[in-house]
Amino acid sequence: MDADHAWMQQTSSRALSPLRVARTLQRMAGAWPIAAPPLRTIVDEFPLGPRALLHLISVSSICATRLVQNPEILLWLRNPEVCALRRGPGRMLNELRVFAADAVAAENFRALRLWKGREMLRIALREVADVAPLEETTAELSQLAEICLAEVWKNWDAELRLRRGSPATEFAVLGLGKLGGRELNHSSDIDVVFIYGEEGQLSANVTHHEWFNRLGAKIVETFASGDSAGALFRIDLRLRPEGSAGPLARSLESMENYYAGFGETWERLALTKARGVCGSRELAYEFVRQHQPFVYPRSPTPDLLDEIAAIKRRIERDIVGPGDLERDVKLGTGGIREIEFVVQALQIIHGARHAFLQDTSTLKVLSALAQLDLLPRAEAVALDAAYHFLRRVEHRLQIEAEQQTHTLPADAEALERLARSLSFPGTAEFLEILRKHMRHVRSVFARVVSGTSDAAGSTADISIFRDEKSATKALADLAEGPASFHVSARTRQVSRKLRPLLLQWLAQMADPDATLNQFVRFVRGYGMRSLLFELLVVNPRLLELLVKTFDASRVAGDLLIRQPQLLEEITRGEALDQPLSTADHLRRLKARNLRPGDLDAVRSYRQNRLLRILLRDILELAPAETIFTELSALAEACLIFVGRSLGTENELTVIALGKFGGSEISYGADLDVLFIGENVRAAQKLMSAMAQPTAEGALATLDPRLRPDGEKGPVVAPIESYSAYYDGRAQLWEVQALTRARAIAGPLGPQFMELVQRVWCGAGKRPDLFDQVGAMAGRVRRERSSGSDFLDFKTGTGGMIEAEFLVQALQMQANIYNPRMTGALAQLTRAGLLAASAAQEIERSYAFLRRCESVLRRANHKSGSVLPAEPDEQRKLAIRLGLDSADALASRAIESRDAIHRVFTQYFSV
């Protein structure tokens, strides 16, 4: 005995609560089964380690009591398989069957109660031993509650049917709250709603309504009754229609009538967690399906966020109280409930459009919100971390006595024990991390729900605008609307939340004045101001996208203003980070099953896809070279599809030249083409159809001026004429243009490309090749210059033309065919015809100049390769390129052109 006593003292001295552990071990020893191995052996050889067991006893008086009252539990836990793995519902139910045999319901469900207590201890042990993550703990606790509900329901359902007959309709128990989300804690109430299928008459004296309410009452009575074997769970039915004043059970139709006529915001929040936990799964599914439009409306009520914020304020005032707001980890400032409200608010707002958000799990929905860019990823990560941390704290508080508490202990010793239980060295370190998490949560909740984040509360600075008077008027128009236009108080309230966020983004734009005007026009075109403003406040990524689009591209802005629905179509469609090829576009166009000649649908498709490419570019989801490829693929697909629609594809072969041939076109570019065949009418029809301006915009301008004899020659010629021309009269620059030839459509593409290779190869052997190409570069510089060599980054000294001509001349000389500039550079480098350092300089410098061209063209969708002369326009271009100033732009442009010219002069005499 002395040895055992010494062991107990030594063992308990290492525990978090030495006195409790020593007392528990002593009482267990007194009740220890004679036939069992010694208690000391069991503890020392415990599968999860003695420390885990002693830790549980230290932090949970109820678990210590269970072990004293039923020492056999410890013998059960010594089996390594019992605690090592998570239990699914099947295994958990099998354990109950073994434990209770056929007597689950006997003696007021005594076996069920004892089994539930044993499982609660096992789950708590796994958590404090850190072998079960939060998701496993909450899932197992939820399964435990579901099984208890199912067992009690089945018992009373069978008894009532035996005594009072069987209704000809189904019954289901819906779980709400943490039970619905499979997120129960160690002392959760289980929020449930009882429903049955149809009203009816069971007998002359008993209706379905009476029968099922009797069943519900028996379930509630069983869970509420006390017993020496322990409690089941506390059932909470206050979330049912009409709360405590309403009947315990309602029919499906009665539920529908209630929510349709009287459903409030708090009930929407509750129903985001609704799922069937026992009874008829089909009836539960029908309930959830039936109420989707109520829970996830296509147009959420304008006052949704204010109502959620008001609910939270009432909780803080009436339940928590001002003294405990920083100590209550569930309902206090920055607590678990605020994370849930953020998630549920965004679910309700966006759930109708995104089915992935119609999940009952807080963490799964939080992840989906980040993936859908409906919540900034950094905020989602912070909320996820805070949720895990706060739930761990909540569990430690509740494991003690399985009481519903979420408040940190005021006693310093108890708080220190809590901190150490959570692996912190002391109280100070624990509180520092706790407050950090709660500040993060409060910040996100304030921005999304309350609209009182630091950003939203900051004083708006309108000095970012050149015309402050006009900007002030435009901002007022957002809140008040134009004259004679009624704007609700709610809309004005939401606009006040939006204004500082909008100004924050506008301050980063190149032209805040023009961007604000575009934004105001978009709001007018959108129509539903309050809904739009709420969407932008809770989804800052969408606000960022709009503002950047209006600043970067007048064309994209005008398109969104005319057709605001395009924004929703694009952002809710396939991921914006996925590029589309020519084949992808053709498949999508074909799937539309358009009537022959219905080209407006093709134009509409092109507008939609062009906007998508613009957004990818503006948000920097793809490099410039990829954007050029996508623009080329869209243009090529439209050309091919229109040719098929007009029936010209078999009569007309289309060859792409220039940047179209290299799949490198930019915004607003004409498409350089050659037509091979004998049907002039077919080419005219194709060019007319592509260029025809309509309300849906034009598809593209086809430019055939690089054909033999230029504008003097026929638009369409047979392949024999091309062969004769290139073999005889063609000038070297015309053959050089074939460097980028690529067959697009029609039957003669392969033959023409064979002709290109032959002609091109022969020209590459000319001894005067570089003299002729260099002379042409000089001629282009002289004849096509805009008047300022410094500003003209295409044809000026060291401009894009020099880079292109250099690469093309080297390609011809080496007989390296590749219509794409970057591909040709890589091949020339591998062939040893261009030094790697020189190739890198050309590629880097050329890419910058092309990016300048792209950003300029993106603004107005017009061709242009000249830097603006006005300093302010240069500043705007610099900002849109990600540079700090006009000086930085000039420095970068000079550096790039010097690099190109330096390599160019190594091969050409200037």
JSON list of N, CA and C in Angstrom, two decimals, residues 124-175:
[
{"chain": "A", "resi": 124, "resn": "ALA", "atom": "N", "xyz": [-13.23, 13.43, -25.19]},
{"chain": "A", "resi": 124, "resn": "ALA", "atom": "CA", "xyz": [-12.48, 14.46, -24.46]},
{"chain": "A", "resi": 124, "resn": "ALA", "atom": "C", "xyz": [-11.02, 14.05, -24.31]},
{"chain": "A", "resi": 125, "resn": "LEU", "atom": "N", "xyz": [-10.79, 12.76, -24.01]},
{"chain": "A", "resi": 125, "resn": "LEU", "atom": "CA", "xyz": [-9.42, 12.26, -23.86]},
{"chain": "A", "resi": 125, "resn": "LEU", "atom": "C", "xyz": [-8.64, 12.43, -25.15]},
{"chain": "A", "resi": 126, "resn": "ARG", "atom": "N", "xyz": [-9.25, 12.08, -26.29]},
{"chain": "A", "resi": 126, "resn": "ARG", "atom": "CA", "xyz": [-8.56, 12.24, -27.58]},
{"chain": "A", "resi": 126, "resn": "ARG", "atom": "C", "xyz": [-8.21, 13.70, -27.85]},
{"chain": "A", "resi": 127, "resn": "GLU", "atom": "N", "xyz": [-9.10, 14.59, -27.43]},
{"chain": "A", "resi": 127, "resn": "GLU", "atom": "CA", "xyz": [-8.82, 16.01, -27.69]},
{"chain": "A", "resi": 127, "resn": "GLU", "atom": "C", "xyz": [-7.69, 16.53, -26.82]},
{"chain": "A", "resi": 128, "resn": "VAL", "atom": "N", "xyz": [-7.73, 16.26, -25.51]},
{"chain": "A", "resi": 128, "resn": "VAL", "atom": "CA", "xyz": [-6.67, 16.80, -24.66]},
{"chain": "A", "resi": 128, "resn": "VAL", "atom": "C", "xyz": [-5.33, 16.14, -24.94]},
{"chain": "A", "resi": 129, "resn": "ALA", "atom": "N", "xyz": [-5.36, 14.93, -25.52]},
{"chain": "A", "resi": 129, "resn": "ALA", "atom": "CA", "xyz": [-4.11, 14.25, -25.88]},
{"chain": "A", "resi": 129, "resn": "ALA", "atom": "C", "xyz": [-3.58, 14.71, -27.23]},
{"chain": "A", "resi": 130, "resn": "ASP", "atom": "N", "xyz": [-4.32, 15.63, -27.89]},
{"chain": "A", "resi": 130, "resn": "ASP", "atom": "CA", "xyz": [-3.91, 16.17, -29.19]},
{"chain": "A", "resi": 130, "resn": "ASP", "atom": "C", "xyz": [-3.78, 15.09, -30.26]},
{"chain": "A", "resi": 131, "resn": "VAL", "atom": "N", "xyz": [-4.62, 14.06, -30.20]},
{"chain": "A", "resi": 131, "resn": "VAL", "atom": "CA", "xyz": [-4.62, 13.06, -31.27]},
{"chain": "A", "resi": 131, "resn": "VAL", "atom": "C", "xyz": [-5.83, 13.23, -32.19]},
{"chain": "A", "resi": 132, "resn": "ALA", "atom": "N", "xyz": [-6.71, 14.18, -31.86]},
{"chain": "A", "resi": 132, "resn": "ALA", "atom": "CA", "xyz": [-7.89, 14.43, -32.68]},
{"chain": "A", "resi": 132, "resn": "ALA", "atom": "C", "xyz": [-7.97, 15.91, -33.00]},
{"chain": "A", "resi": 133, "resn": "PRO", "atom": "N", "xyz": [-7.95, 16.28, -34.28]},
{"chain": "A", "resi": 133, "resn": "PRO", "atom": "CA", "xyz": [-8.15, 17.69, -34.63]},
{"chain": "A", "resi": 133, "resn": "PRO", "atom": "C", "xyz": [-9.57, 18.13, -34.30]},
{"chain": "A", "resi": 134, "resn": "LEU", "atom": "N", "xyz": [-9.80, 19.42, -34.32]},
{"chain": "A", "resi": 134, "resn": "LEU", "atom": "CA", "xyz": [-11.10, 19.98, -33.97]},
{"chain": "A", "resi": 134, "resn": "LEU", "atom": "C", "xyz": [-12.22, 19.34, -34.78]},
{"chain": "A", "resi": 135, "resn": "GLU", "atom": "N", "xyz": [-12.01, 19.18, -36.10]},
{"chain": "A", "resi": 135, "resn": "GLU", "atom": "CA", "xyz": [-13.06, 18.65, -36.95]},
{"chain": "A", "resi": 135, "resn": "GLU", "atom": "C", "xyz": [-13.48, 17.25, -36.54]},
{"chain": "A", "resi": 136, "resn": "GLU", "atom": "N", "xyz": [-12.54, 16.43, -36.10]},
{"chain": "A", "resi": 136, "resn": "GLU", "atom": "CA", "xyz": [-12.88, 15.07, -35.65]},
{"chain": "A", "resi": 136, "resn": "GLU", "atom": "C", "xyz": [-13.67, 15.12, -34.35]},
{"chain": "A", "resi": 137, "resn": "THR", "atom": "N", "xyz": [-13.24, 15.96, -33.42]},
{"chain": "A", "resi": 137, "resn": "THR", "atom": "CA", "xyz": [-13.94, 16.06, -32.14]},
{"chain": "A", "resi": 137, "resn": "THR", "atom": "C", "xyz": [-15.38, 16.49, -32.35]},
{"chain": "A", "resi": 138, "resn": "THR", "atom": "N", "xyz": [-15.59, 17.56, -33.11]},
{"chain": "A", "resi": 138, "resn": "THR", "atom": "CA", "xyz": [-16.95, 18.06, -33.29]},
{"chain": "A", "resi": 138, "resn": "THR", "atom": "C", "xyz": [-17.81, 17.07, -34.09]},
{"chain": "A", "resi": 139, "resn": "ALA", "atom": "N", "xyz": [-17.21, 16.37, -35.03]},
{"chain": "A", "resi": 139, "resn": "ALA", "atom": "CA", "xyz": [-17.96, 15.38, -35.80]},
{"chain": "A", "resi": 139, "resn": "ALA", "atom": "C", "xyz": [-18.40, 14.22, -34.91]},
{"chain": "A", "resi": 140, "resn": "GLU", "atom": "N", "xyz": [-17.49, 13.74, -34.05]},
{"chain": "A", "resi": 140, "resn": "GLU", "atom": "CA", "xyz": [-17.85, 12.63, -33.16]},
{"chain": "A", "resi": 140, "resn": "GLU", "atom": "C", "xyz": [-18.91, 13.05, -32.15]},
{"chain": "A", "resi": 141, "resn": "LEU", "atom": "N", "xyz": [-18.79, 14.24, -31.59]},
{"chain": "A", "resi": 141, "resn": "LEU", "atom": "CA", "xyz": [-19.81, 14.72, -30.66]},
{"chain": "A", "resi": 141, "resn": "LEU", "atom": "C", "xyz": [-21.17, 14.83, -31.35]},
{"chain": "A", "resi": 142, "resn": "SER", "atom": "N", "xyz": [-21.17, 15.29, -32.60]},
{"chain": "A", "resi": 142, "resn": "SER", "atom": "CA", "xyz": [-22.42, 15.41, -33.35]},
{"chain": "A", "resi": 142, "resn": "SER", "atom": "C", "xyz": [-23.01, 14.04, -33.66]},
{"chain": "A", "resi": 143, "resn": "GLN", "atom": "N", "xyz": [-22.15, 13.09, -34.04]},
{"chain": "A", "resi": 143, "resn": "GLN", "atom": "CA", "xyz": [-22.62, 11.72, -34.27]},
{"chain": "A", "resi": 143, "resn": "GLN", "atom": "C", "xyz": [-23.25, 11.14, -33.01]},
{"chain": "A", "resi": 144, "resn": "LEU", "atom": "N", "xyz": [-22.62, 11.40, -31.88]},
{"chain": "A", "resi": 144, "resn": "LEU", "atom": "CA", "xyz": [-23.11, 10.90, -30.60]},
{"chain": "A", "resi": 144, "resn": "LEU", "atom": "C", "xyz": [-24.52, 11.42, -30.33]},
{"chain": "A", "resi": 145, "resn": "ALA", "atom": "N", "xyz": [-24.72, 12.71, -30.55]},
{"chain": "A", "resi": 145, "resn": "ALA", "atom": "CA", "xyz": [-26.05, 13.31, -30.34]},
{"chain": "A", "resi": 145, "resn": "ALA", "atom": "C", "xyz": [-27.06, 12.73, -31.31]},
{"chain": "A", "resi": 146, "resn": "GLU", "atom": "N", "xyz": [-26.66, 12.55, -32.58]},
{"chain": "A", "resi": 146, "resn": "GLU", "atom": "CA", "xyz": [-27.58, 11.99, -33.57]},
{"chain": "A", "resi": 146, "resn": "GLU", "atom": "C", "xyz": [-28.03, 10.59, -33.18]},
{"chain": "A", "resi": 147, "resn": "ILE", "atom": "N", "xyz": [-27.10, 9.78, -32.71]},
{"chain": "A", "resi": 147, "resn": "ILE", "atom": "CA", "xyz": [-27.45, 8.41, -32.34]},
{"chain": "A", "resi": 147, "resn": "ILE", "atom": "C", "xyz": [-28.40, 8.42, -31.14]},
{"chain": "A", "resi": 148, "resn": "CYS", "atom": "N", "xyz": [-28.13, 9.29, -30.16]},
{"chain": "A", "resi": 148, "resn": "CYS", "atom": "CA", "xyz": [-29.04, 9.39, -29.02]},
{"chain": "A", "resi": 148, "resn": "CYS", "atom": "C", "xyz": [-30.43, 9.81, -29.46]},
{"chain": "A", "resi": 149, "resn": "LEU", "atom": "N", "xyz": [-30.51, 10.80, -30.34]},
{"chain": "A", "resi": 149, "resn": "LEU", "atom": "CA", "xyz": [-31.80, 11.24, -30.86]},
{"chain": "A", "resi": 149, "resn": "LEU", "atom": "C", "xyz": [-32.51, 10.10, -31.59]},
{"chain": "A", "resi": 150, "resn": "ALA", "atom": "N", "xyz": [-31.77, 9.40, -32.45]},
{"chain": "A", "resi": 150, "resn": "ALA", "atom": "CA", "xyz": [-32.37, 8.33, -33.24]},
{"chain": "A", "resi": 150, "resn": "ALA", "atom": "C", "xyz": [-32.90, 7.21, -32.35]},
{"chain": "A", "resi": 151, "resn": "GLU", "atom": "N", "xyz": [-32.13, 6.86, -31.31]},
{"chain": "A", "resi": 151, "resn": "GLU", "atom": "CA", "xyz": [-32.55, 5.77, -30.43]},
{"chain": "A", "resi": 151, "resn": "GLU", "atom": "C", "xyz": [-33.82, 6.15, -29.66]},
{"chain": "A", "resi": 152, "resn": "VAL", "atom": "N", "xyz": [-33.85, 7.36, -29.14]},
{"chain": "A", "resi": 152, "resn": "VAL", "atom": "CA", "xyz": [-35.03, 7.81, -28.39]},
{"chain": "A", "resi": 152, "resn": "VAL", "atom": "C", "xyz": [-36.23, 7.92, -29.31]},
{"chain": "A", "resi": 153, "resn": "TRP", "atom": "N", "xyz": [-36.03, 8.51, -30.50]},
{"chain": "A", "resi": 153, "resn": "TRP", "atom": "CA", "xyz": [-37.14, 8.63, -31.47]},
{"chain": "A", "resi": 153, "resn": "TRP", "atom": "C", "xyz": [-37.69, 7.27, -31.86]},
{"chain": "A", "resi": 154, "resn": "LYS", "atom": "N", "xyz": [-36.80, 6.33, -32.21]},
{"chain": "A", "resi": 154, "resn": "LYS", "atom": "CA", "xyz": [-37.28, 5.01, -32.65]},
{"chain": "A", "resi": 154, "resn": "LYS", "atom": "C", "xyz": [-38.08, 4.32, -31.55]},
{"chain": "A", "resi": 155, "resn": "ASN", "atom": "N", "xyz": [-37.64, 4.47, -30.30]},
{"chain": "A", "resi": 155, "resn": "ASN", "atom": "CA", "xyz": [-38.35, 3.82, -29.21]},
{"chain": "A", "resi": 155, "resn": "ASN", "atom": "C", "xyz": [-39.77, 4.37, -29.07]},
{"chain": "A", "resi": 156, "resn": "TRP", "atom": "N", "xyz": [-39.88, 5.70, -28.99]},
{"chain": "A", "resi": 156, "resn": "TRP", "atom": "CA", "xyz": [-41.20, 6.30, -28.78]},
{"chain": "A", "resi": 156, "resn": "TRP", "atom": "C", "xyz": [-42.07, 6.21, -30.03]},
{"chain": "A", "resi": 157, "resn": "ASP", "atom": "N", "xyz": [-41.47, 6.25, -31.18]},
{"chain": "A", "resi": 157, "resn": "ASP", "atom": "CA", "xyz": [-42.24, 6.10, -32.42]},
{"chain": "A", "resi": 157, "resn": "ASP", "atom": "C", "xyz": [-42.89, 4.71, -32.46]},
{"chain": "A", "resi": 158, "resn": "ALA", "atom": "N", "xyz": [-42.09, 3.68, -32.12]},
{"chain": "A", "resi": 158, "resn": "ALA", "atom": "CA", "xyz": [-42.62, 2.31, -32.13]},
{"chain": "A", "resi": 158, "resn": "ALA", "atom": "C", "xyz": [-43.72, 2.16, -31.07]},
{"chain": "A", "resi": 159, "resn": "GLU", "atom": "N", "xyz": [-43.51, 2.73, -29.88]},
{"chain": "A", "resi": 159, "resn": "GLU", "atom": "CA", "xyz": [-44.50, 2.58, -28.81]},
{"chain": "A", "resi": 159, "resn": "GLU", "atom": "C", "xyz": [-45.81, 3.29, -29.15]},
{"chain": "A", "resi": 160, "resn": "LEU", "atom": "N", "xyz": [-45.71, 4.50, -29.68]},
{"chain": "A", "resi": 160, "resn": "LEU", "atom": "CA", "xyz": [-46.92, 5.24, -30.03]},
{"chain": "A", "resi": 160, "resn": "LEU", "atom": "C", "xyz": [-47.68, 4.56, -31.16]},
{"chain": "A", "resi": 161, "resn": "ARG", "atom": "N", "xyz": [-46.96, 4.03, -32.12]},
{"chain": "A", "resi": 161, "resn": "ARG", "atom": "CA", "xyz": [-47.63, 3.31, -33.21]},
{"chain": "A", "resi": 161, "resn": "ARG", "atom": "C", "xyz": [-48.35, 2.06, -32.67]},
{"chain": "A", "resi": 162, "resn": "LEU", "atom": "N", "xyz": [-47.73, 1.41, -31.70]},
{"chain": "A", "resi": 162, "resn": "LEU", "atom": "CA", "xyz": [-48.34, 0.22, -31.12]},
{"chain": "A", "resi": 162, "resn": "LEU", "atom": "C", "xyz": [-49.61, 0.58, -30.35]},
{"chain": "A", "resi": 163, "resn": "ARG", "atom": "N", "xyz": [-49.56, 1.69, -29.62]},
{"chain": "A", "resi": 163, "resn": "ARG", "atom": "CA", "xyz": [-50.68, 2.05, -28.75]},
{"chain": "A", "resi": 163, "resn": "ARG", "atom": "C", "xyz": [-51.75, 2.89, -29.45]},
{"chain": "A", "resi": 164, "resn": "ARG", "atom": "N", "xyz": [-51.34, 3.76, -30.42]},
{"chain": "A", "resi": 164, "resn": "ARG", "atom": "CA", "xyz": [-52.30, 4.73, -30.97]},
{"chain": "A", "resi": 164, "resn": "ARG", "atom": "C", "xyz": [-52.43, 4.68, -32.48]},
{"chain": "A", "resi": 165, "resn": "GLY", "atom": "N", "xyz": [-51.78, 3.70, -33.13]},
{"chain": "A", "resi": 165, "resn": "GLY", "atom": "CA", "xyz": [-51.90, 3.58, -34.57]},
{"chain": "A", "resi": 165, "resn": "GLY", "atom": "C", "xyz": [-50.77, 4.29, -35.30]},
{"chain": "A", "resi": 166, "resn": "SER", "atom": "N", "xyz": [-50.68, 4.04, -36.63]},
{"chain": "A", "resi": 166, "resn": "SER", "atom": "CA", "xyz": [-49.57, 4.57, -37.43]},
{"chain": "A", "resi": 166, "resn": "SER", "atom": "C", "xyz": [-50.06, 5.60, -38.43]},
{"chain": "A", "resi": 167, "resn": "PRO", "atom": "N", "xyz": [-49.60, 6.85, -38.34]},
{"chain": "A", "resi": 167, "resn": "PRO", "atom": "CA", "xyz": [-49.97, 7.86, -39.34]},
{"chain": "A", "resi": 167, "resn": "PRO", "atom": "C", "xyz": [-49.41, 7.50, -40.71]},
{"chain": "A", "resi": 168, "resn": "ALA", "atom": "N", "xyz": [-50.14, 7.87, -41.76]},
{"chain": "A", "resi": 168, "resn": "ALA", "atom": "CA", "xyz": [-49.70, 7.56, -43.12]},
{"chain": "A", "resi": 168, "resn": "ALA", "atom": "C", "xyz": [-48.86, 8.70, -43.68]},
{"chain": "A", "resi": 169, "resn": "THR", "atom": "N", "xyz": [-47.89, 9.14, -42.92]},
{"chain": "A", "resi": 169, "resn": "THR", "atom": "CA", "xyz": [-46.97, 10.18, -43.39]},
{"chain": "A", "resi": 169, "resn": "THR", "atom": "C", "xyz": [-45.67, 10.08, -42.59]},
{"chain": "A", "resi": 170, "resn": "GLU", "atom": "N", "xyz": [-44.64, 10.74, -43.07]},
{"chain": "A", "resi": 170, "resn": "GLU", "atom": "CA", "xyz": [-43.30, 10.60, -42.49]},
{"chain": "A", "resi": 170, "resn": "GLU", "atom": "C", "xyz": [-43.02, 11.66, -41.43]},
{"chain": "A", "resi": 171, "resn": "PHE", "atom": "N", "xyz": [-41.98, 11.38, -40.63]},
{"chain": "A", "resi": 171, "resn": "PHE", "atom": "CA", "xyz": [-41.53, 12.29, -39.57]},
{"chain": "A", "resi": 171, "resn": "PHE", "atom": "C", "xyz": [-40.02, 12.43, -39.69]},
{"chain": "A", "resi": 172, "resn": "ALA", "atom": "N", "xyz": [-39.51, 13.61, -39.38]},
{"chain": "A", "resi": 172, "resn": "ALA", "atom": "CA", "xyz": [-38.05, 13.82, -39.41]},
{"chain": "A", "resi": 172, "resn": "ALA", "atom": "C", "xyz": [-37.65, 14.80, -38.32]},
{"chain": "A", "resi": 173, "resn": "VAL", "atom": "N", "xyz": [-36.45, 14.60, -37.82]},
{"chain": "A", "resi": 173, "resn": "VAL", "atom": "CA", "xyz": [-35.84, 15.56, -36.90]},
{"chain": "A", "resi": 173, "resn": "VAL", "atom": "C", "xyz": [-34.76, 16.29, -37.65]},
{"chain": "A", "resi": 174, "resn": "LEU", "atom": "N", "xyz": [-34.89, 17.61, -37.71]},
{"chain": "A", "resi": 174, "resn": "LEU", "atom": "CA", "xyz": [-33.88, 18.44, -38.36]},
{"chain": "A", "resi": 174, "resn": "LEU", "atom": "C", "xyz": [-32.92, 18.98, -37.32]},
{"chain": "A", "resi": 175, "resn": "GLY", "atom": "N", "xyz": [-31.65, 18.89, -37.59]},
{"chain": "A", "resi": 175, "resn": "GLY", "atom": "CA", "xyz": [-30.65, 19.51, -36.73]},
{"chain": "A", "resi": 175, "resn": "GLY", "atom": "C", "xyz": [-30.34, 20.90, -37.23]}
]
